[in-house]
Short mmCIF file of N, CA, C and O in Angstrom, two decimals:
data_model
loop_
_atom_site.label_atom_id
_atom_site.label_comp_id
_atom_site.label_asym_id
_atom_site.label_seq_id
_atom_site.Cartn_x
_atom_site.Cartn_y
_atom_site.Cartn_z
N ILE A 1 52.20 36.49 -15.77
CA ILE A 1 51.11 35.70 -15.30
C ILE A 1 51.42 34.09 -15.32
O ILE A 1 50.96 33.40 -14.40
N LYS A 2 52.11 33.71 -16.29
CA LYS A 2 52.41 32.38 -16.45
C LYS A 2 53.19 31.72 -15.18
O LYS A 2 53.06 30.61 -14.96
N ALA A 3 53.95 32.58 -14.66
CA ALA A 3 54.86 32.14 -13.55
C ALA A 3 54.06 31.99 -12.21
O ALA A 3 54.55 31.38 -11.33
N HIS A 4 52.85 32.43 -12.13
CA HIS A 4 52.15 32.44 -10.93
C HIS A 4 51.76 30.90 -10.64
O HIS A 4 51.24 30.24 -11.56
N PRO A 5 51.98 30.42 -9.48
CA PRO A 5 51.70 29.09 -9.17
C PRO A 5 50.20 28.59 -9.36
O PRO A 5 50.02 27.32 -9.51
N MET A 6 49.26 29.43 -9.37
CA MET A 6 47.95 29.05 -9.35
C MET A 6 47.34 29.28 -10.93
O MET A 6 46.14 29.03 -11.14
N VAL A 7 48.24 29.70 -11.74
CA VAL A 7 47.77 29.93 -13.18
C VAL A 7 48.49 28.84 -13.94
O VAL A 7 49.73 28.75 -13.98
N ILE A 8 47.65 28.16 -14.63
CA ILE A 8 48.23 26.94 -15.42
C ILE A 8 47.81 27.16 -16.81
O ILE A 8 46.59 27.12 -17.27
N LEU A 9 48.75 27.44 -17.66
CA LEU A 9 48.53 27.61 -19.12
C LEU A 9 49.77 27.30 -19.86
O LEU A 9 50.84 27.15 -19.29
N GLY A 10 49.60 26.99 -21.22
CA GLY A 10 50.71 26.64 -21.96
C GLY A 10 50.47 25.51 -22.84
O GLY A 10 49.29 25.07 -23.06
N ASP A 11 51.53 24.86 -23.39
CA ASP A 11 51.25 23.64 -24.17
C ASP A 11 51.12 22.49 -23.16
O ASP A 11 51.09 22.58 -22.02
N LEU A 12 50.89 21.27 -23.73
CA LEU A 12 50.52 20.06 -22.94
C LEU A 12 51.64 19.83 -21.87
O LEU A 12 51.31 19.57 -20.71
N ASP A 13 52.86 19.96 -22.35
CA ASP A 13 54.02 19.69 -21.29
C ASP A 13 53.96 20.63 -20.14
O ASP A 13 54.23 20.25 -19.03
N ASP A 14 53.70 21.92 -20.59
CA ASP A 14 53.75 22.99 -19.51
C ASP A 14 52.56 22.75 -18.51
O ASP A 14 52.79 22.79 -17.31
N VAL A 15 51.50 22.35 -19.03
CA VAL A 15 50.33 22.15 -18.14
C VAL A 15 50.53 20.90 -17.23
O VAL A 15 50.38 21.02 -15.96
N ILE A 16 51.05 19.82 -17.75
CA ILE A 16 51.36 18.69 -16.95
C ILE A 16 52.44 19.07 -15.94
O ILE A 16 52.26 18.62 -14.77
N CYS A 17 53.45 19.66 -16.39
CA CYS A 17 54.63 20.03 -15.35
C CYS A 17 54.00 20.94 -14.22
O CYS A 17 54.31 20.76 -13.02
N LYS A 18 53.11 21.80 -14.54
CA LYS A 18 52.48 22.68 -13.51
C LYS A 18 51.47 22.00 -12.63
O LYS A 18 51.43 22.32 -11.43
N LEU A 19 50.91 20.89 -13.22
CA LEU A 19 49.94 20.18 -12.33
C LEU A 19 50.60 19.09 -11.47
O LEU A 19 50.05 18.67 -10.46
N GLU A 20 51.78 18.66 -11.86
CA GLU A 20 52.41 17.54 -11.18
C GLU A 20 52.63 17.77 -9.66
O GLU A 20 52.25 16.87 -8.83
N PRO A 21 53.02 18.95 -9.18
CA PRO A 21 53.13 19.20 -7.72
C PRO A 21 51.76 19.07 -7.05
O PRO A 21 51.70 18.50 -5.85
N PHE A 22 50.68 19.42 -7.65
CA PHE A 22 49.44 19.30 -7.07
C PHE A 22 49.04 17.87 -6.89
O PHE A 22 48.51 17.38 -5.85
N ALA A 23 49.20 17.10 -7.99
CA ALA A 23 48.94 15.64 -7.98
C ALA A 23 49.80 14.90 -6.87
O ALA A 23 49.21 14.13 -6.23
N GLN A 24 51.00 15.27 -6.83
CA GLN A 24 51.87 14.63 -5.87
C GLN A 24 51.44 14.98 -4.38
O GLN A 24 51.69 14.20 -3.60
N GLY A 25 50.78 16.12 -4.35
CA GLY A 25 50.29 16.51 -2.97
C GLY A 25 48.93 15.98 -2.65
O GLY A 25 48.38 16.25 -1.64
N GLY A 26 48.34 15.14 -3.56
CA GLY A 26 47.15 14.50 -3.28
C GLY A 26 45.89 15.21 -3.93
O GLY A 26 44.83 14.74 -3.76
N VAL A 27 46.11 16.32 -4.59
CA VAL A 27 44.98 17.00 -5.29
C VAL A 27 44.53 16.14 -6.39
O VAL A 27 45.24 15.72 -7.25
N ASP A 28 43.16 15.78 -6.39
CA ASP A 28 42.64 15.00 -7.51
C ASP A 28 41.47 15.66 -8.29
O ASP A 28 40.80 15.07 -9.07
N GLN A 29 41.26 16.99 -7.99
CA GLN A 29 40.34 17.79 -8.77
C GLN A 29 40.92 19.21 -8.98
O GLN A 29 41.55 19.71 -8.19
N ILE A 30 40.53 19.77 -10.20
CA ILE A 30 40.97 21.10 -10.43
C ILE A 30 39.74 21.87 -11.00
O ILE A 30 38.75 21.12 -11.46
N ILE A 31 39.77 23.14 -10.93
CA ILE A 31 38.74 24.03 -11.52
C ILE A 31 39.28 24.58 -12.77
O ILE A 31 40.32 25.24 -12.69
N CYS A 32 38.54 24.41 -13.80
CA CYS A 32 39.10 25.00 -15.11
C CYS A 32 38.30 26.18 -15.49
O CYS A 32 37.06 26.17 -15.68
N CYS A 33 38.89 27.37 -15.56
CA CYS A 33 38.22 28.67 -15.95
C CYS A 33 38.86 29.21 -17.28
O CYS A 33 39.96 29.24 -17.39
N MET A 34 37.91 29.31 -18.21
CA MET A 34 38.36 29.81 -19.48
C MET A 34 37.61 31.07 -19.89
O MET A 34 36.42 31.26 -19.41
N PRO A 35 38.15 32.00 -20.57
CA PRO A 35 37.51 33.27 -20.92
C PRO A 35 36.47 33.19 -21.98
O PRO A 35 36.66 33.50 -23.10
N VAL A 36 35.38 32.60 -21.55
CA VAL A 36 34.23 32.47 -22.41
C VAL A 36 33.78 33.85 -22.97
O VAL A 36 33.72 34.78 -22.18
N GLY A 37 33.53 33.82 -24.22
CA GLY A 37 33.06 35.11 -24.87
C GLY A 37 34.28 35.82 -25.58
O GLY A 37 34.00 36.44 -26.58
N ARG A 38 35.48 35.65 -25.05
CA ARG A 38 36.55 36.29 -25.80
C ARG A 38 37.41 35.26 -26.67
O ARG A 38 38.11 35.65 -27.52
N ILE A 39 37.13 34.04 -26.49
CA ILE A 39 37.66 32.93 -27.37
C ILE A 39 36.60 32.32 -28.01
O ILE A 39 35.60 31.89 -27.45
N PRO A 40 36.65 32.07 -29.34
CA PRO A 40 35.59 31.38 -30.00
C PRO A 40 35.26 29.94 -29.46
O PRO A 40 36.21 29.26 -29.03
N HIS A 41 34.00 29.63 -29.41
CA HIS A 41 33.51 28.41 -28.76
C HIS A 41 34.28 27.20 -29.32
O HIS A 41 34.72 26.36 -28.53
N PRO A 42 34.52 27.04 -30.62
CA PRO A 42 35.21 25.79 -31.15
C PRO A 42 36.65 25.76 -30.59
O PRO A 42 37.14 24.63 -30.35
N ASN A 43 37.31 26.81 -30.28
CA ASN A 43 38.63 26.85 -29.65
C ASN A 43 38.59 26.35 -28.26
O ASN A 43 39.48 25.67 -27.81
N LEU A 44 37.53 26.81 -27.47
CA LEU A 44 37.47 26.32 -26.14
C LEU A 44 37.18 24.82 -26.08
O LEU A 44 37.75 24.05 -25.27
N VAL A 45 36.30 24.36 -27.05
CA VAL A 45 35.97 22.83 -27.07
C VAL A 45 37.32 22.15 -27.41
O VAL A 45 37.62 21.09 -26.81
N LYS A 46 38.07 22.61 -28.31
CA LYS A 46 39.40 22.04 -28.62
C LYS A 46 40.37 21.89 -27.51
O LYS A 46 40.88 20.95 -27.29
N SER A 47 40.40 23.02 -26.68
CA SER A 47 41.25 22.91 -25.47
C SER A 47 40.70 22.02 -24.38
O SER A 47 41.49 21.18 -23.86
N LEU A 48 39.41 21.92 -24.22
CA LEU A 48 38.93 20.86 -23.35
C LEU A 48 39.09 19.49 -23.73
O LEU A 48 39.38 18.59 -22.95
N LYS A 49 39.02 19.31 -25.08
CA LYS A 49 39.28 17.89 -25.55
C LYS A 49 40.75 17.54 -25.39
O LYS A 49 41.09 16.40 -25.20
N ARG A 50 41.61 18.51 -25.53
CA ARG A 50 43.12 18.19 -25.26
C ARG A 50 43.27 17.80 -23.80
O ARG A 50 44.07 16.91 -23.47
N VAL A 51 42.58 18.60 -22.90
CA VAL A 51 42.65 18.18 -21.42
C VAL A 51 42.21 16.74 -21.32
O VAL A 51 42.84 15.94 -20.67
N ARG A 52 41.09 16.34 -21.91
CA ARG A 52 40.50 15.03 -21.88
C ARG A 52 41.31 13.95 -22.35
O ARG A 52 41.57 12.91 -21.81
N ASN A 53 41.90 14.26 -23.55
CA ASN A 53 42.62 13.28 -24.20
C ASN A 53 44.12 13.09 -23.84
O ASN A 53 44.66 11.99 -24.05
N PHE A 54 44.72 14.14 -23.30
CA PHE A 54 46.26 14.02 -22.97
C PHE A 54 46.67 14.25 -21.59
O PHE A 54 47.37 13.57 -20.98
N ILE A 55 45.88 15.22 -21.03
CA ILE A 55 46.34 15.58 -19.51
C ILE A 55 45.78 14.63 -18.61
O ILE A 55 46.43 14.07 -17.70
N LEU A 56 44.40 14.45 -18.66
CA LEU A 56 43.70 13.48 -17.64
C LEU A 56 44.40 12.07 -17.74
O LEU A 56 44.56 11.52 -16.71
N PRO A 57 44.52 11.53 -18.91
CA PRO A 57 45.14 10.18 -19.07
C PRO A 57 46.50 10.20 -18.39
O PRO A 57 46.98 9.14 -17.76
N HIS A 58 47.27 11.22 -18.52
CA HIS A 58 48.68 11.19 -17.86
C HIS A 58 48.56 10.96 -16.41
O HIS A 58 49.29 10.18 -15.89
N PHE A 59 47.65 11.74 -15.75
CA PHE A 59 47.49 11.68 -14.31
C PHE A 59 46.80 10.38 -13.91
O PHE A 59 47.09 9.81 -12.84
N ALA A 60 45.83 9.87 -14.73
CA ALA A 60 45.21 8.56 -14.45
C ALA A 60 46.22 7.47 -14.45
O ALA A 60 46.15 6.58 -13.59
N SER A 61 47.11 7.47 -15.38
CA SER A 61 48.06 6.41 -15.47
C SER A 61 49.15 6.42 -14.38
O SER A 61 49.40 5.40 -13.77
N ASN A 62 49.47 7.72 -13.94
CA ASN A 62 50.30 7.79 -12.80
C ASN A 62 49.64 7.42 -11.50
O ASN A 62 50.28 6.79 -10.59
N ARG A 63 48.41 7.70 -11.45
CA ARG A 63 47.66 7.35 -10.20
C ARG A 63 47.55 5.90 -10.07
O ARG A 63 47.67 5.31 -8.98
N ALA A 64 47.21 5.15 -11.16
CA ALA A 64 47.10 3.79 -11.14
C ALA A 64 48.40 3.11 -10.80
O ALA A 64 48.40 2.06 -10.10
N ALA A 65 49.45 3.69 -11.20
CA ALA A 65 50.83 3.06 -10.89
C ALA A 65 51.16 3.18 -9.36
O ALA A 65 51.96 2.38 -8.84
N THR A 66 50.52 4.09 -8.66
CA THR A 66 50.89 4.32 -7.18
C THR A 66 49.92 3.71 -6.31
O THR A 66 50.19 3.68 -5.08
N VAL A 67 48.78 3.15 -6.82
CA VAL A 67 47.64 2.57 -6.02
C VAL A 67 48.01 1.12 -5.67
O VAL A 67 48.61 0.40 -6.38
#
């Protein structure tokens, strides 16, 4: 499932690498679906905070550099 182009999962570097082609193509929004109910809420919050703290800033800094 990890090899599917529309499935993005893994560590921070995996996620950034998988999102790069979308960002380069002009995509500036993504939909995040997580298996609510099967993963404890604190773990979901931790994952979302990682996206906020590491992944979004990566693309924000790259976007600012190209504007």
